[in-house]
Structure formats: structure tokens, C-alpha cells
CSV table of C-alpha atoms and ligand atoms in Angstrom, one decimal:
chain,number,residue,atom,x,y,z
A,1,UNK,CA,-19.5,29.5,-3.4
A,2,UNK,CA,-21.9,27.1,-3.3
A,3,UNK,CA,-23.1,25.7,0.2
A,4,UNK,CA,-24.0,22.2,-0.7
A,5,UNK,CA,-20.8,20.0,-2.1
A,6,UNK,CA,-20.8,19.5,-6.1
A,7,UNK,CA,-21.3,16.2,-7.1
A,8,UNK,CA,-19.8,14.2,-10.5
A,9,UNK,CA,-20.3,15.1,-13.0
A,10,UNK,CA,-20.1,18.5,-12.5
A,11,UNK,CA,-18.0,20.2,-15.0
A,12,UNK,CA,-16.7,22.6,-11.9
A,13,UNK,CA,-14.8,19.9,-10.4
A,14,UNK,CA,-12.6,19.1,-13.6
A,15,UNK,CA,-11.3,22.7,-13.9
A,16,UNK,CA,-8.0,24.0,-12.8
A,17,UNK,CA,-7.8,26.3,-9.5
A,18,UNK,CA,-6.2,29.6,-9.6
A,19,UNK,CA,-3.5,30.4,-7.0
A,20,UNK,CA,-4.9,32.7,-4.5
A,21,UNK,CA,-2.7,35.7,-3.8
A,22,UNK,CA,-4.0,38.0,-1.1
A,23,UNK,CA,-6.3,36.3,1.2
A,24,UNK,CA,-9.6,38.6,2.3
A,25,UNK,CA,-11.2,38.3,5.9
A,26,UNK,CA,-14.2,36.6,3.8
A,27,UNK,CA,-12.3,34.1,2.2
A,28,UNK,CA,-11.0,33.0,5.6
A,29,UNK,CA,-14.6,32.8,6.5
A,30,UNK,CA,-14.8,30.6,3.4
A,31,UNK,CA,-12.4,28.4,4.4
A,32,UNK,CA,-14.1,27.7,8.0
A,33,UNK,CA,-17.0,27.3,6.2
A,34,UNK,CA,-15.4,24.8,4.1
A,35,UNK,CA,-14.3,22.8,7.8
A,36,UNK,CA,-18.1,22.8,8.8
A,37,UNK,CA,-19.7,21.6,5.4
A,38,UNK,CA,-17.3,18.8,5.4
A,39,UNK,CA,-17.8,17.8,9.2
A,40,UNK,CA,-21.6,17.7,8.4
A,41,UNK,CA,-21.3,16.0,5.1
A,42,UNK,CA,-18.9,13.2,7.4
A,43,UNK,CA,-16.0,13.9,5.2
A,44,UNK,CA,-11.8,14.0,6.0
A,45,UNK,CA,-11.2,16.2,3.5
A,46,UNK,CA,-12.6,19.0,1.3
A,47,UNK,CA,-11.2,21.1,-2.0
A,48,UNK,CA,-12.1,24.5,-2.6
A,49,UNK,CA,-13.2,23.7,-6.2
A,50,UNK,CA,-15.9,20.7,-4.7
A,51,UNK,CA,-17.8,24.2,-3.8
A,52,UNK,CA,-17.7,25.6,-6.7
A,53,UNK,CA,-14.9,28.2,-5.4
A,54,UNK,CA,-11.5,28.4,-8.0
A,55,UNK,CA,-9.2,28.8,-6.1
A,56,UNK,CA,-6.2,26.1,-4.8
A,57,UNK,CA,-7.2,25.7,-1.2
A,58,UNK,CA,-7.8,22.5,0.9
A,59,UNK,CA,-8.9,22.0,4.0
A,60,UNK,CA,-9.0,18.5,5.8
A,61,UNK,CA,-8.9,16.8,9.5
A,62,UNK,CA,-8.5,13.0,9.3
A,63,UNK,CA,-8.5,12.7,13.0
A,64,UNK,CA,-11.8,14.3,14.2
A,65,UNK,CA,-10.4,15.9,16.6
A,66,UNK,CA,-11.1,19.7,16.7
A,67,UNK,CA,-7.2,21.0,16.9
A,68,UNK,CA,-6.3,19.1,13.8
A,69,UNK,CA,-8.4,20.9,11.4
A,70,UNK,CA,-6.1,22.4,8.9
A,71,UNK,CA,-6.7,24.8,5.9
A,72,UNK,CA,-3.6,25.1,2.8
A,73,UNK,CA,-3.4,27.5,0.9
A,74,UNK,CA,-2.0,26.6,-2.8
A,75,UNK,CA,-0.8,23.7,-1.5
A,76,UNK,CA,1.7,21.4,-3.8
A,77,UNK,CA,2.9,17.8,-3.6
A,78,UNK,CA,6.7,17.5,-3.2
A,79,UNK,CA,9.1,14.3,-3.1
A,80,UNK,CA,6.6,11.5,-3.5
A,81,UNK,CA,8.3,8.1,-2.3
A,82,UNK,CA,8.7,5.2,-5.0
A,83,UNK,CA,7.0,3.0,-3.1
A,84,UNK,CA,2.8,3.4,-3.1
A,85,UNK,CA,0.2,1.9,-1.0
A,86,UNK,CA,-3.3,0.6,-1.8
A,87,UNK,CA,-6.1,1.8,0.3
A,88,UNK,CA,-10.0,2.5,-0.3
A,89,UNK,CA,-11.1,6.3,-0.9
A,90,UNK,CA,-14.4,7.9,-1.4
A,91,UNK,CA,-14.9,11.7,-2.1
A,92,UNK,CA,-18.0,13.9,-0.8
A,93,UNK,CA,-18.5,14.8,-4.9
A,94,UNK,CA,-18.6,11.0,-6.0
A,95,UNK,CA,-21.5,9.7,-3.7
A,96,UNK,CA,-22.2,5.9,-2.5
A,97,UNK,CA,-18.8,4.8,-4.6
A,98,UNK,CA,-15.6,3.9,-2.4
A,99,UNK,CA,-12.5,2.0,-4.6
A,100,UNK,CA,-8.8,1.1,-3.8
A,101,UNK,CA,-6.6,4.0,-5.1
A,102,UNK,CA,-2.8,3.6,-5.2
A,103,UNK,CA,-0.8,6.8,-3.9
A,104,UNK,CA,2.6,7.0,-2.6
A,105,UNK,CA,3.8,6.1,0.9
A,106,UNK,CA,5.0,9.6,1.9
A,107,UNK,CA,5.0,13.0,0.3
A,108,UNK,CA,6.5,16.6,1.3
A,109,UNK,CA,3.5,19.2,1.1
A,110,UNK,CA,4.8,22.7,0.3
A,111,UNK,CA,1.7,25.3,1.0
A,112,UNK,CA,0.9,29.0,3.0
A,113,UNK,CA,-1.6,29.1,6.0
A,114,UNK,CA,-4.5,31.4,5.9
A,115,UNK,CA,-2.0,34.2,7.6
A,116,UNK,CA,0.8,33.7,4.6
A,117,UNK,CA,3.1,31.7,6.9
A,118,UNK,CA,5.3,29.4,4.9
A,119,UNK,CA,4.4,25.8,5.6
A,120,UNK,CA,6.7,22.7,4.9
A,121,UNK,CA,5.8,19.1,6.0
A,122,UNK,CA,6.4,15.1,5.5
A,123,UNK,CA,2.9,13.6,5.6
A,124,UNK,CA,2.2,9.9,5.4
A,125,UNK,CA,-0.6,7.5,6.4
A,126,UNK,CA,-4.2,8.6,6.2
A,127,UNK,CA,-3.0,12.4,6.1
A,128,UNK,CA,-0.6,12.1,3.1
A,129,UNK,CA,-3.6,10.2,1.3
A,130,UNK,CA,-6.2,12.9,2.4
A,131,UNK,CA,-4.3,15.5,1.0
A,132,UNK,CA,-3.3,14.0,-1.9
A,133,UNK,CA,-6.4,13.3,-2.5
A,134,UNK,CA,-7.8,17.1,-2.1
A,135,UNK,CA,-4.8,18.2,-4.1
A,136,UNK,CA,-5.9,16.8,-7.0
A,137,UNK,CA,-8.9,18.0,-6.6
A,138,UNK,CA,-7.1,21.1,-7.5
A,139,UNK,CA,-6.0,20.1,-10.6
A,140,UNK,CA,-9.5,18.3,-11.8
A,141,UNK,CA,-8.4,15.3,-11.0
A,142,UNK,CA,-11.3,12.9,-9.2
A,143,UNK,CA,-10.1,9.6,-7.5
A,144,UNK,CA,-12.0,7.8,-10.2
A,145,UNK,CA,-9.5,9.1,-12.5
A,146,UNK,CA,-6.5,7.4,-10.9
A,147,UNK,CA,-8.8,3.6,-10.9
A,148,UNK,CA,-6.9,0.3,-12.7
A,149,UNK,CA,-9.1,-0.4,-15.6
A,150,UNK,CA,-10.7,-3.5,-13.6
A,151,UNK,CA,-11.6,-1.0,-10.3
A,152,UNK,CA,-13.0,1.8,-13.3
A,153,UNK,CA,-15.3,-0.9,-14.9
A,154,UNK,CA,-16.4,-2.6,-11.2
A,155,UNK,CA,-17.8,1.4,-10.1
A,156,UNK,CA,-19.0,2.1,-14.1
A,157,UNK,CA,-22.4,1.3,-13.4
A,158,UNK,CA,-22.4,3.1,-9.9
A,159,UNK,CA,-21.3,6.1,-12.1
A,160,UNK,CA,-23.7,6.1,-15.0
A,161,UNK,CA,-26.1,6.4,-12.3
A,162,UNK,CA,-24.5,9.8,-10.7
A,163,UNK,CA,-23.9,10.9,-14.8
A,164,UNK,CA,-27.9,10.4,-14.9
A,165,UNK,CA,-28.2,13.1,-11.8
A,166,UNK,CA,-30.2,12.3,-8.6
A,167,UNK,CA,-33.7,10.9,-8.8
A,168,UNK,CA,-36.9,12.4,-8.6
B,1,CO,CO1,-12.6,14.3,-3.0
């Protein structure tokens, strides 16, 4: 696991996470390391894969607030509403580019916590896009992916630049 987020285009963040079975005491520690890198990096949300780790687990807190940090284990999307909303995301791995992505209203999200308990839940708002969001990240799928054709060619220079790598 790497301890710095992977950035675009990394070819880690476009592969498919496994399911995690048993969960170890040190991938629990992995996953509360996962809540600090993305409270330091300024980030809602963080997928295990945007560490170079996998495996399907998210973690995210869109409040700030210490009590809502919350960790899923293989976490799947249930029920999306019809209707969608447009709102602007950015992503810890796709740097200094933020775009309108459409998503549905309200979602059911079917996952296990960190101790195996069953979890069910509606989510909407800010939390049902967060977690949408970090969900695809399981499946290699980048916000960028999900852009209109106008919102992909307004970032496309913004994204030749990351495909160039950082600058020296
Ligand atoms: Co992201």
C-alpha cells in the first residue's frame, strides 16, 4: 500500500478490486490509515485502489466531523433513483481538475463494516455522491469517465498535463 494517493494516469486506479473476505488486524490499520491520508490530502472520500491496495474498500466522511468517518467493506450500489443531479466533483487522484458529474438522486448501499456486520442504507446528497463516487473507484472507473463530451474536452488539456507526469 502506497502512502502517498496515486494519481491519473496510473494504470492501478483502472483495475478491478477483489472482494476482501477475512479482514486481518493490519488491514484495519489500513483502513484508518486510509481516513488520515485523506484528511491530510483535504479529501471526502478515498478508495482502497487510489493506494495502490486491490481490494473493494472505501472509506469517506463528508461532514468533517470526527464520528462520521466511515469505512465499507465491498460495498455495492443498490436501487439508484431515475432521477440524477448535477453537481461538481474532484478526486485526490485527478489533481487541480473539478467538473459537473451527473449521478442519481438517491441510492441503497449494500456493504460489511470492518467487524463483518451487515450494513444496509439509503444515502442521498453529498454522501450518496461521495460514495458513489469511491465505488467506482472500485471498479476503475475515474469521474472523468462519466464527463459529457463538452465537460471531457473543457478538462482535456488539464489532463494531458497530469498524462505528461508532474514537473521537474
Ligand atoms: Co476519487
Amino acid at each position: 500500500m502506497s502512502d502517498k494517493v496515486l494519481r491519473y494516469p496510473d494504470s492501478r486506479l483502472r483495475q478491478k478490486a477483489e472482494r476482501m473476505t477475512n479482514i486481518t488486524l493490519d488491514d484495519k490499520r489500513r483502513a484508518f490509515d486510509m481516513l488520515k491520508l485523506m484528511r491530510e490530502d483535504g479529501g471526502i472520500g478515498l478508495a482502497a485502489p487510489q493506494v495502490g491496495w486491490g481490494v473493494q474498500l472505501v472509506v469517506c466522511n463528508v461532514s468533517g466531523k470526527p464520528e462520521d468517518d466511515l469505512i465499507l467493506v465491498n460495498p455495492v450500489i443498490a436501487e439508484p433513483s431515475k432521477e440524477t443531479w448535477l453537481e461538481e466533483e474532484g478526486c485526490l487522484s485527478v489533481p487541480g481538475i473539478r467538473a459537473k458529474v451527473e449521478r442519481p438522486q438517491t441510492c441503497k448501499i449494500l456493504a460489511a463494516s470492518l467487524d463483518g456486520e451487515i450494513l444496509a442504507f439509503g444515502v442521498k446528497g453529498m454522501l450518496g455522491r461521495c460514495l458513489m463516487h469511491e465505488i467506482d473507484h472500485l471498479g476503475g472507473v475515474l469521474f472523468i469517465d462519466r464527463l459529457t463530451p463538452a465537460r471531457k474536452v473543457a478538462i482535456r488539456g488539464k489532463l494531458k498535463r497530469l498524462e505528461a507526469g508532474p514537473d521537474r
